[in-house]
XYZ file of C-alpha atoms in Angstrom:
702
model
C 65.456 63.957 168.472
C 66.313 60.583 167.197
C 67.468 60.562 163.597
C 65.747 58.169 162.854
C 63.932 54.825 162.472
C 62.236 53.778 159.241
C 58.525 53.458 158.518
C 56.224 55.129 156.055
C 54.086 56.664 158.783
C 50.848 55.981 160.588
C 48.105 54.691 158.368
C 45.192 55.074 160.745
C 43.784 57.942 158.680
C 43.437 58.317 154.928
C 42.662 61.261 152.711
C 38.981 60.354 152.925
C 38.743 59.617 156.612
C 35.608 60.299 158.607
C 35.260 61.634 162.128
C 36.118 59.151 164.850
C 34.986 59.039 168.446
C 38.520 58.302 169.646
C 40.507 61.396 170.564
C 43.072 62.065 167.891
C 46.470 63.846 168.074
C 47.011 65.915 164.961
C 49.680 68.275 163.621
C 48.652 70.540 160.739
C 50.689 72.956 158.592
C 50.071 75.498 155.857
C 52.622 76.333 153.159
C 55.102 79.020 154.170
C 54.506 82.526 152.738
C 57.636 84.127 151.275
C 58.951 86.997 153.344
C 59.565 89.546 150.598
C 56.141 91.160 150.558
C 52.625 91.393 152.015
C 49.990 88.670 152.067
C 47.309 88.578 149.379
C 43.979 86.773 149.088
C 45.693 83.745 147.549
C 47.555 83.256 150.824
C 44.344 83.737 152.753
C 42.502 81.013 150.824
C 44.977 78.417 152.008
C 45.163 79.589 155.603
C 41.383 79.978 155.872
C 40.919 76.453 154.507
C 43.451 75.073 156.980
C 42.075 77.093 159.883
C 38.508 75.872 159.329
C 39.689 72.262 159.336
C 41.792 72.796 162.470
C 38.964 74.567 164.321
C 36.623 71.723 163.375
C 39.023 69.133 164.814
C 39.275 71.098 168.055
C 35.484 71.511 168.158
C 35.160 67.708 168.112
C 37.466 67.451 171.111
C 40.630 66.351 169.307
C 44.152 67.527 170.139
C 45.079 69.523 167.065
C 48.135 71.777 166.648
C 48.555 74.238 163.775
C 51.972 75.675 162.922
C 53.422 77.709 160.100
C 56.282 80.127 159.435
C 57.644 82.722 157.054
C 59.957 81.410 154.318
C 62.786 83.882 154.797
C 65.836 82.875 152.751
C 67.040 83.555 149.238
C 68.532 86.066 146.828
C 65.234 87.930 146.451
C 65.161 88.672 150.196
C 68.762 89.818 150.156
C 68.264 92.144 147.183
C 65.036 93.644 148.518
C 66.671 94.369 151.857
C 69.560 96.028 150.054
C 67.098 98.064 147.982
C 65.368 99.291 151.148
C 68.635 100.077 152.889
C 68.093 97.575 155.702
C 69.624 94.242 156.660
C 67.974 91.015 155.581
C 67.249 90.299 159.247
C 65.489 93.645 159.627
C 63.421 93.062 156.477
C 62.165 89.619 157.481
C 61.406 90.831 161.002
C 59.157 93.587 159.636
C 57.488 91.241 157.161
C 56.924 88.693 159.929
C 55.190 91.347 162.002
C 52.981 92.337 159.035
C 52.140 88.736 158.161
C 51.317 87.887 161.783
C 49.012 90.907 162.032
C 47.148 90.012 158.833
C 46.725 86.370 159.831
C 45.510 87.369 163.266
C 42.996 89.842 161.822
C 41.675 87.100 159.525
C 41.149 84.976 162.670
C 43.731 82.358 161.642
C 44.422 80.293 164.753
C 48.103 79.372 164.354
C 49.399 77.802 167.517
C 52.826 78.973 166.393
C 53.796 81.275 163.544
C 57.574 81.224 163.248
C 60.436 81.885 160.820
C 62.752 79.656 158.807
C 65.575 81.979 159.901
C 65.775 80.362 163.309
C 68.237 78.282 165.265
C 65.792 75.375 165.312
C 65.636 75.411 161.513
C 69.402 75.720 161.179
C 69.836 72.760 163.532
C 67.377 70.461 161.756
C 68.574 71.509 158.281
C 72.145 70.643 159.161
C 71.163 67.341 160.812
C 69.007 66.226 157.895
C 71.562 67.302 155.274
C 74.347 65.503 157.133
C 72.196 62.378 157.336
C 71.545 62.562 153.576
C 75.218 63.187 152.827
C 76.466 60.337 155.024
C 74.011 57.936 153.361
C 75.251 58.886 149.884
C 72.124 60.778 148.785
C 73.953 64.037 147.990
C 75.794 64.523 144.693
C 78.387 67.196 143.925
C 79.043 68.435 140.412
C 80.206 71.509 138.580
C 77.680 73.573 136.638
C 77.971 76.680 134.475
C 75.898 79.726 135.356
C 75.571 83.353 134.353
C 77.518 85.557 136.747
C 77.319 89.284 137.482
C 80.962 90.469 137.607
C 80.083 93.742 139.353
C 77.711 92.363 141.932
C 79.802 89.178 142.267
C 76.599 87.171 142.162
C 75.350 84.176 140.214
C 72.194 85.121 138.318
C 68.963 83.210 137.916
C 67.352 83.657 134.470
C 64.859 86.198 135.881
C 67.754 88.514 136.778
C 69.040 88.668 133.183
C 67.553 90.757 130.377
C 68.577 91.700 126.867
C 67.432 91.868 123.256
C 65.541 88.903 121.844
C 67.746 87.080 119.316
C 64.693 86.376 117.118
C 62.440 89.447 116.988
C 64.966 91.926 118.396
C 62.573 93.164 121.098
C 64.502 94.817 123.909
C 64.238 94.310 127.669
C 63.413 90.593 127.486
C 64.084 88.022 130.224
C 66.888 85.514 130.051
C 64.816 82.477 129.112
C 62.003 83.666 126.824
C 60.726 86.640 124.825
C 57.427 88.129 126.002
C 56.887 89.739 122.586
C 57.314 86.874 120.124
C 57.305 83.906 122.522
C 60.731 82.621 121.525
C 62.637 80.599 124.114
C 66.382 80.590 124.492
C 69.280 80.394 126.913
C 70.608 83.603 128.546
C 73.776 83.279 126.435
C 71.635 83.675 123.291
C 70.451 87.180 124.275
C 71.823 90.131 122.334
C 73.455 92.674 124.665
C 72.492 90.822 127.866
C 72.649 92.720 131.139
C 72.112 92.019 134.795
C 68.889 93.581 136.083
C 70.686 94.026 139.405
C 73.743 96.024 138.307
C 73.401 96.566 134.545
C 76.658 94.682 133.950
C 77.111 92.131 131.177
C 76.925 88.597 132.628
C 79.761 86.159 132.137
C 79.749 82.368 132.303
C 81.262 80.945 135.456
C 81.601 77.450 136.850
C 80.587 76.468 140.336
C 80.168 73.287 142.350
C 76.552 72.628 143.353
C 74.999 70.031 145.650
C 72.101 67.861 144.496
C 69.645 65.554 146.247
C 69.551 62.210 144.404
C 65.788 62.063 143.923
C 65.881 59.404 141.131
C 67.109 56.856 143.678
C 63.720 57.055 145.413
C 61.520 56.048 142.482
C 60.472 52.730 144.046
C 59.642 54.357 147.369
C 57.713 57.201 145.705
C 55.722 54.726 143.630
C 54.616 53.090 146.879
C 53.983 56.470 148.499
C 51.691 57.586 145.665
C 49.685 54.371 145.983
C 48.964 54.895 149.693
C 46.097 57.425 149.273
C 48.165 60.177 150.838
C 47.158 62.574 148.058
C 44.049 63.568 146.152
C 43.512 61.151 143.246
C 44.102 63.764 140.525
C 47.285 64.911 142.225
C 48.584 61.370 142.674
C 47.896 60.612 139.002
C 49.793 63.708 137.865
C 52.744 62.963 140.132
C 52.704 59.410 138.816
C 53.096 60.744 135.273
C 56.083 62.856 136.333
C 57.526 59.836 138.114
C 57.286 57.693 135.014
C 58.736 60.436 132.818
C 61.925 60.313 134.887
C 63.013 62.153 138.005
C 65.817 64.707 138.038
C 68.258 65.415 140.829
C 67.229 68.500 142.819
C 69.691 71.350 143.218
C 69.721 72.175 146.937
C 72.583 74.705 147.023
C 73.329 78.309 146.099
C 76.575 80.257 146.088
C 77.511 83.208 148.264
C 76.424 85.958 148.561
C 73.143 84.463 149.726
C 70.866 85.032 152.705
C 70.409 81.692 154.392
C 72.239 78.883 156.194
C 75.700 77.805 155.095
C 76.058 74.116 154.229
C 78.258 72.219 156.706
C 81.796 71.653 155.457
C 81.086 73.653 152.290
C 82.305 77.240 152.729
C 80.467 79.743 150.529
C 77.648 77.278 149.769
C 74.149 77.774 151.197
C 71.032 75.649 151.490
C 68.485 76.503 148.814
C 64.766 76.687 149.611
C 64.120 73.086 148.555
C 65.838 71.942 151.667
C 65.384 74.395 154.500
C 61.849 75.716 153.770
C 59.871 72.504 154.484
C 62.091 71.775 157.435
C 60.558 75.020 158.696
C 57.449 72.962 159.558
C 59.555 70.924 161.965
C 61.370 73.960 163.331
C 58.158 75.843 164.049
C 56.696 72.822 165.809
C 59.878 72.336 167.855
C 59.713 75.962 168.950
C 56.061 75.423 169.919
C 56.837 72.193 171.803
C 59.212 74.061 174.097
C 56.335 76.176 175.430
C 53.386 73.780 175.011
C 54.762 70.802 176.955
C 54.715 68.533 173.911
C 57.139 65.792 172.868
C 58.533 66.589 169.411
C 59.368 62.976 168.634
C 55.773 61.895 169.227
C 54.919 63.715 166.007
C 58.068 63.400 163.879
C 60.014 60.288 164.835
C 58.536 57.520 162.717
C 58.564 54.805 165.368
C 57.152 57.032 168.113
C 54.580 58.599 165.817
C 53.307 55.171 164.879
C 53.210 54.106 168.523
C 51.414 57.281 169.629
C 49.077 57.298 166.619
C 49.813 60.940 165.844
C 48.762 62.383 162.495
C 50.417 64.932 160.199
C 48.713 66.927 157.415
C 50.067 69.563 155.012
C 47.767 72.081 153.305
C 49.355 73.621 150.183
C 48.634 75.273 146.838
C 48.645 73.103 143.731
C 51.624 75.035 142.341
C 54.010 73.387 144.839
C 52.611 69.853 144.830
C 55.578 68.523 142.827
C 57.905 69.603 145.596
C 55.715 68.466 148.503
C 54.580 65.252 146.847
C 57.964 63.973 145.643
C 61.015 65.768 147.036
C 59.759 66.272 150.603
C 58.576 62.693 151.276
C 61.735 61.315 149.661
C 63.888 63.450 151.930
C 61.878 62.452 155.006
C 62.057 58.784 154.061
C 65.790 58.999 153.467
C 66.238 60.266 157.033
C 63.798 57.756 158.525
C 61.387 60.523 159.593
C 57.597 60.015 159.624
C 55.668 60.930 156.497
C 52.492 63.000 156.335
C 49.192 61.132 156.517
C 48.027 63.330 153.668
C 48.955 66.384 151.628
C 45.933 68.468 150.648
C 46.291 70.759 147.644
C 43.911 73.543 146.640
C 43.476 75.698 143.554
C 44.200 79.366 142.925
C 42.071 82.407 143.688
C 40.475 84.059 140.673
C 38.811 87.475 140.822
C 35.676 87.795 138.697
C 36.761 84.787 136.639
C 40.280 86.051 135.880
C 43.699 85.680 137.429
C 44.500 88.303 140.001
C 46.026 91.312 138.244
C 47.758 94.387 139.635
C 47.008 96.406 136.511
C 43.273 95.659 136.802
C 43.297 96.372 140.526
C 42.263 92.813 141.347
C 45.500 91.670 142.956
C 43.926 92.198 146.352
C 46.176 92.315 149.394
C 44.912 90.919 152.685
C 45.258 94.315 154.361
C 43.355 96.057 151.553
C 40.445 93.657 152.035
C 40.478 94.101 155.818
C 40.269 97.870 155.452
C 36.888 97.465 153.739
C 35.197 94.254 154.935
C 34.896 91.943 157.910
C 37.232 88.938 157.704
C 34.385 86.491 158.255
C 32.646 87.547 155.068
C 35.580 86.183 153.085
C 35.972 83.163 155.372
C 32.364 82.225 154.688
C 32.569 82.912 150.954
C 35.696 80.796 150.532
C 34.127 78.031 152.625
C 31.014 78.104 150.424
C 33.205 77.439 147.364
C 35.779 74.994 148.753
C 35.606 71.295 147.962
C 38.290 68.658 148.521
C 39.758 69.010 145.028
C 42.187 71.414 143.374
C 39.725 73.537 141.400
C 40.374 77.265 141.310
C 38.111 79.436 143.475
C 36.428 82.349 141.712
C 35.902 85.305 144.013
C 33.121 86.820 141.927
C 32.561 90.051 143.799
C 28.863 90.361 142.946
C 28.359 86.791 144.147
C 30.387 87.654 147.250
C 28.033 90.511 148.184
C 24.913 88.475 147.403
C 26.037 85.394 149.336
C 26.987 87.326 152.467
C 23.749 89.282 152.454
C 21.552 86.317 151.609
C 23.081 83.522 153.693
C 24.582 85.216 156.724
C 22.320 88.219 157.166
C 19.097 87.194 155.418
C 18.963 83.588 156.634
C 21.207 82.912 159.631
C 21.172 86.074 161.747
C 17.588 86.735 160.692
C 16.456 83.750 162.753
C 17.763 85.320 165.970
C 16.571 88.832 165.152
C 13.019 87.572 164.385
C 12.703 85.790 167.723
C 14.849 87.652 170.248
C 12.729 90.814 170.499
C 9.660 88.903 171.693
C 11.697 86.992 174.289
C 13.163 90.250 175.642
C 9.995 92.367 175.670
C 7.427 89.775 176.700
C 9.313 87.187 178.742
C 12.138 89.022 180.531
C 14.791 87.394 178.272
C 13.753 83.929 179.491
C 13.277 81.037 177.082
C 10.406 78.562 177.353
C 10.869 75.515 179.562
C 10.342 73.168 176.608
C 10.169 73.242 172.831
C 6.821 73.088 171.038
C 8.417 70.938 168.305
C 11.269 68.878 169.800
C 11.371 66.641 166.707
C 12.418 69.650 164.619
C 15.358 70.345 166.938
C 16.335 66.668 166.850
C 16.350 66.811 163.054
C 18.870 69.649 163.253
C 21.061 67.698 165.657
C 20.870 64.577 163.481
C 22.418 66.560 160.614
C 25.635 66.877 162.645
C 26.857 63.556 161.203
C 26.679 64.654 157.568
C 27.920 68.158 158.360
C 30.815 66.715 160.373
C 31.787 64.334 157.587
C 31.769 67.251 155.150
C 34.112 69.235 157.392
C 36.407 66.262 157.926
C 36.730 65.638 154.199
C 37.302 69.372 153.490
C 33.993 69.607 151.624
C 33.228 72.961 153.187
C 30.882 73.989 150.384
C 28.771 70.938 151.157
C 28.813 71.760 154.869
C 27.586 75.328 154.260
C 24.859 74.061 151.911
C 23.611 71.631 154.546
C 23.655 74.304 157.240
C 21.872 76.891 155.097
C 19.234 74.309 154.160
C 18.559 73.962 157.883
C 18.388 77.764 158.208
C 15.809 77.804 155.414
C 13.791 75.182 157.260
C 13.796 77.202 160.493
C 12.846 80.401 158.715
C 9.992 78.507 157.071
C 8.896 77.292 160.518
C 8.832 80.865 161.823
C 6.927 82.031 158.720
C 4.323 79.310 159.266
C 3.956 79.987 162.999
C 3.694 83.781 162.524
C 4.855 84.899 165.987
C 4.038 88.507 165.087
C 0.416 87.479 164.706
C 0.390 85.303 167.820
C 1.847 88.210 169.824
C -1.267 90.306 169.158
C -3.675 87.676 170.499
C -4.449 87.374 174.199
C -3.960 84.059 175.869
C -1.306 82.784 173.463
C 1.733 83.954 175.439
C 3.034 80.447 176.103
C 2.706 79.621 172.415
C 4.594 82.787 171.463
C 7.397 81.997 173.923
C 7.640 78.447 172.585
C 7.845 79.481 168.924
C 10.592 81.999 169.630
C 12.464 79.568 171.875
C 12.378 77.026 169.048
C 13.967 79.592 166.745
C 16.615 80.646 169.292
C 17.603 77.043 170.044
C 17.846 76.296 166.329
C 19.994 79.404 165.855
C 22.355 78.164 168.578
C 22.737 74.809 166.805
C 23.436 76.436 163.437
C 26.043 78.764 164.944
C 27.698 75.752 166.564
C 28.001 74.145 163.143
C 29.394 77.362 161.654
C 31.806 78.082 164.503
C 34.891 76.749 162.605
C 34.111 79.175 159.751
C 32.778 82.137 161.756
C 34.609 82.134 165.109
C 34.074 85.838 165.871
C 30.363 85.659 165.063
C 30.159 82.604 167.310
C 31.628 84.616 170.210
C 29.027 87.353 169.670
C 26.276 84.725 169.489
C 27.505 83.085 172.701
C 27.312 86.461 174.452
C 23.745 86.916 173.187
C 22.754 83.355 174.152
C 24.622 83.479 177.458
C 25.978 80.028 176.632
C 29.057 78.196 175.383
C 28.284 76.513 172.077
C 29.908 73.085 172.056
C 29.666 70.593 169.183
C 30.269 67.704 171.571
C 27.215 68.729 173.633
C 24.616 69.490 170.972
C 21.894 67.816 173.024
C 22.229 70.346 175.837
C 19.149 72.559 175.710
C 18.833 76.297 176.299
C 15.216 75.857 177.354
C 14.353 77.690 180.548
C 17.548 79.729 180.485
C 18.009 83.470 180.256
C 19.522 85.119 177.204
C 20.825 88.656 176.776
C 19.285 91.455 174.767
C 19.867 90.921 171.054
C 22.306 93.256 169.331
C 22.917 93.220 165.547
C 25.506 90.553 164.794
C 26.287 91.318 161.142
C 25.627 94.117 158.685
C 24.670 93.911 155.041
C 27.350 94.909 152.577
C 26.998 97.011 149.458
C 28.571 96.864 146.011
C 29.965 100.341 146.656
C 32.303 98.795 149.240
C 33.643 96.433 146.584
C 34.392 99.343 144.261
C 36.225 101.171 147.029
C 38.309 98.075 147.756
C 39.233 97.662 144.092
C 40.116 101.338 143.776
C 42.342 101.080 146.838
C 44.167 98.133 145.293
C 44.933 99.788 141.959
C 48.566 100.773 141.401
C 49.268 104.416 142.144
C 50.888 106.628 139.548
C 54.423 107.537 140.420
C 54.607 111.125 141.639
C 57.867 111.765 139.797
C 59.985 109.828 137.325
C 62.585 107.467 138.710
C 66.151 108.706 138.738
C 68.464 107.346 136.072
C 70.973 104.825 137.269
C 74.615 105.117 136.394
C 74.297 102.029 134.200
C 70.807 102.111 132.766
C 69.228 99.035 131.297
C 67.997 99.113 127.702
C 64.432 100.367 127.481
C 61.516 98.388 126.132
C 59.903 99.360 122.849
C 56.682 101.387 123.049
C 54.044 98.938 124.391
C 52.819 96.805 121.512
C 50.263 99.441 120.520
C 51.945 100.257 117.220
C 50.873 97.948 114.379
C 53.787 96.197 112.673
C 54.691 97.098 109.065
C 52.428 95.731 106.316
C 53.157 92.376 104.707
C 51.891 90.782 101.522
C 49.117 88.185 101.638
C 51.515 85.604 100.242
C 53.830 86.250 103.177
C 51.062 85.469 105.641
C 49.928 82.458 103.613
C 53.267 80.820 104.318
C 52.354 80.535 108.013
C 50.646 77.206 108.724
C 48.434 77.671 111.800
C 46.930 74.514 113.296
C 44.587 73.587 116.135
C 46.587 71.737 118.786
C 45.541 69.844 121.903
C 47.848 70.360 124.878
C 48.278 66.702 125.793
C 50.863 67.328 128.478
C 52.458 70.306 130.253
C 55.662 70.013 132.277
C 57.996 72.246 134.215
C 61.434 72.786 132.695
C 64.240 72.193 135.149
C 66.431 75.279 135.318
C 64.032 77.638 133.491
C 62.095 80.310 135.360
C 59.603 81.153 132.611
C 59.343 78.072 130.401
C 56.901 75.225 130.235
C 57.372 72.140 128.051
C 54.191 71.441 126.081
C 53.373 68.225 124.244
C 50.979 69.214 121.448
C 48.692 66.732 119.728
C 48.006 67.618 116.064
C 45.816 64.611 115.389
C 48.272 62.504 113.391
C 51.458 63.580 115.174
C 52.765 65.134 118.362
C 55.123 68.088 118.751
C 57.200 69.405 121.622
C 57.128 73.170 122.118
C 58.788 75.260 124.815
C 56.713 78.298 125.732
C 57.351 81.158 128.135
C 53.952 81.032 129.862
C 54.898 79.578 133.243
C 53.936 82.702 135.217
C 50.456 82.788 133.703
C 49.349 79.161 133.773
C 49.517 76.154 136.048
C 50.076 72.733 134.506
C 46.540 71.669 135.385
C 45.103 74.727 133.636
C 46.781 73.765 130.374
C 46.345 70.032 129.970
C 43.363 69.145 127.831
C 43.057 72.687 126.466
C 42.877 73.440 122.718
C 45.102 76.191 121.374
C 46.623 77.423 118.111
C 50.199 76.813 117.050
C 52.537 77.750 114.218
C 53.120 74.288 112.762
C 55.657 75.060 110.058
C 58.116 77.046 112.166
C 61.634 75.747 111.750
C 62.560 73.639 114.818
C 64.923 75.396 117.208
C 67.480 73.580 119.324
C 67.530 74.885 122.886
C 69.517 73.832 125.925
C 66.370 72.148 127.231
C 65.622 70.259 124.024
C 64.177 70.816 120.511
C 61.217 73.227 120.205
C 59.069 72.210 117.215
C 56.791 75.194 116.751
C 55.165 78.033 118.653
C 51.864 78.461 120.486
C 50.020 81.741 119.979
C 49.245 84.022 122.897
C 48.369 87.649 123.580
C 49.291 90.094 126.303
C 52.332 91.964 127.621
C 53.794 88.855 129.221
C 54.531 87.559 132.697
C 51.273 86.776 134.521
C 49.318 88.683 131.879
C 49.558 86.431 128.872
C 46.604 84.621 127.328
C 46.745 81.570 125.067
C 44.544 81.725 122.006
C 41.723 79.177 122.197
C 39.414 78.081 119.363
C 35.642 77.727 119.690
C 33.951 74.400 120.289
C 33.972 72.196 117.182
C 37.630 72.705 116.348
C 39.687 69.498 116.449
C 43.441 68.859 116.712
C 45.233 69.179 113.379
C 42.587 71.410 111.772
C 44.117 74.265 109.763
C 43.346 77.840 110.777
C 42.294 79.858 107.693
């Protein structure tokens, strides 16, 4: 590997590129799942989206490689391994096996699924860090953190709990109260304790290492203008860029499961650095067995010369990292940049965020125990555009769409025609089509369908394909082969009608092959043919097919209920044993109404309609978001502990209700000038109050 010559990266493809006749060389990645638990349907959305795009590229004859890996480092991994009584290496090995199995069963076609805990990743992480350090892009400075004196471990805010200094609710996290919404620093908690050991945290200084991201503002401005990102994403990143970049903390102190920083004993690379390098490490590992040249895809000069392309598929929750930090780090080391980064939205279940308590936090394995993987692949495809909108897995819609589109339209074409071909014509198709223009119309649609696939408009592709299925079913309805079959002397006509349907079915399956690879294999067995997008003109006329066997089964709502029941949390069989140092217990569960107050007391609270003009992450806070609230004639800044429940995109432009006359509170992140109102127990289950249409910013709530 040559570290490295400088260029932004090949520009032969943009985010809105269309299929080309020239054979392309493409490397594709999906974001790395964290190795502390099983995969869920949110993970599957991303990998299904990526897999469809990769399979499409291969179907068009392009050289396309798809790599990914488990993200395996961090305190959470270390603590979970300790909890289970195994080593961190043993934990990530088991998780890797589980993840690989789930991806394989969902027909995800990774060319290499690897781990960030690898020698390749250690090597590249050290090389890239050293390059950054030698060029002066790494800063060292002392910071103060909460420290667990028993565990001898620095604590992130999520590992600290205590009593809220405002409402006195117990068992609250170290950055915000889930009961009253107050935000604070861990030092403000009353009786704080470590959730790991129960010990009282102490303040301790430590030297940390930072990547000097602000020095790359000019480069990132150019990068955002190069159409490497979806327009909405680029605009949002541009706002963050203008607001001012912060240096990124890339180190953690021992004990920590990960790679030690060169020449810094007791300091380890944090995820910001070694996780994305996992893309490179996985590809390097693949190159060693696939006879590929690593530098053709990652060295900027060689990549430009070879015309290779690089694409990242990610969730919108990590676009800040992938869209700013990652390209800046690559640029600093003179490595090639991605041609595009494609972000997608979150998975909703029946219009709501996935929830363990409601039984809708559906694990990949739970789904697979009840339904075929291709049902979900098709449903996700039918909803996916090239934007970052959330995908609602409405389970009634799921059942209806599978039954209607796949069984009622697509497979129905083959089942309506195949029986006649088998019984009356010894499985042999007619020598020619009765309506060749109809088949040519289907083939002509390959351009629009291909463009839809290329631009990740999978919903459009499925609509186009199902419109063709409707047209073929209409043709069969009009020709009435069941009537023709009863009339003597019309055998050739009957064979022609059914051949027309079978040939059309083959074309439709070819178009759907990136989405439904297993169904395509079954169809190819039935058709006794290899379905190839690059040879759509090749006819099945005159050829023998095999006896038709059912390709898909209808699904019932009862199966959905069983899946949801299986995903609901199980009641503990016996109470957990008390620890030697028990943590303070939380008050009842918000079911008890608070003591009565006088009307005049309530009248003092000034509630106002507020427009969330801007939402931002708070550097160093696990639970907080910084909200800029528009009250019509003024703007307020409020810090709110709703980060787990909402993405930034979900919040901006939304109306909510705030306490406008709350005394401003100085926090370590800035001044909080009010409070937004929300309901729920907290964490991922918290819901901002929203007024009905007609309310305007600044309006008083009475």
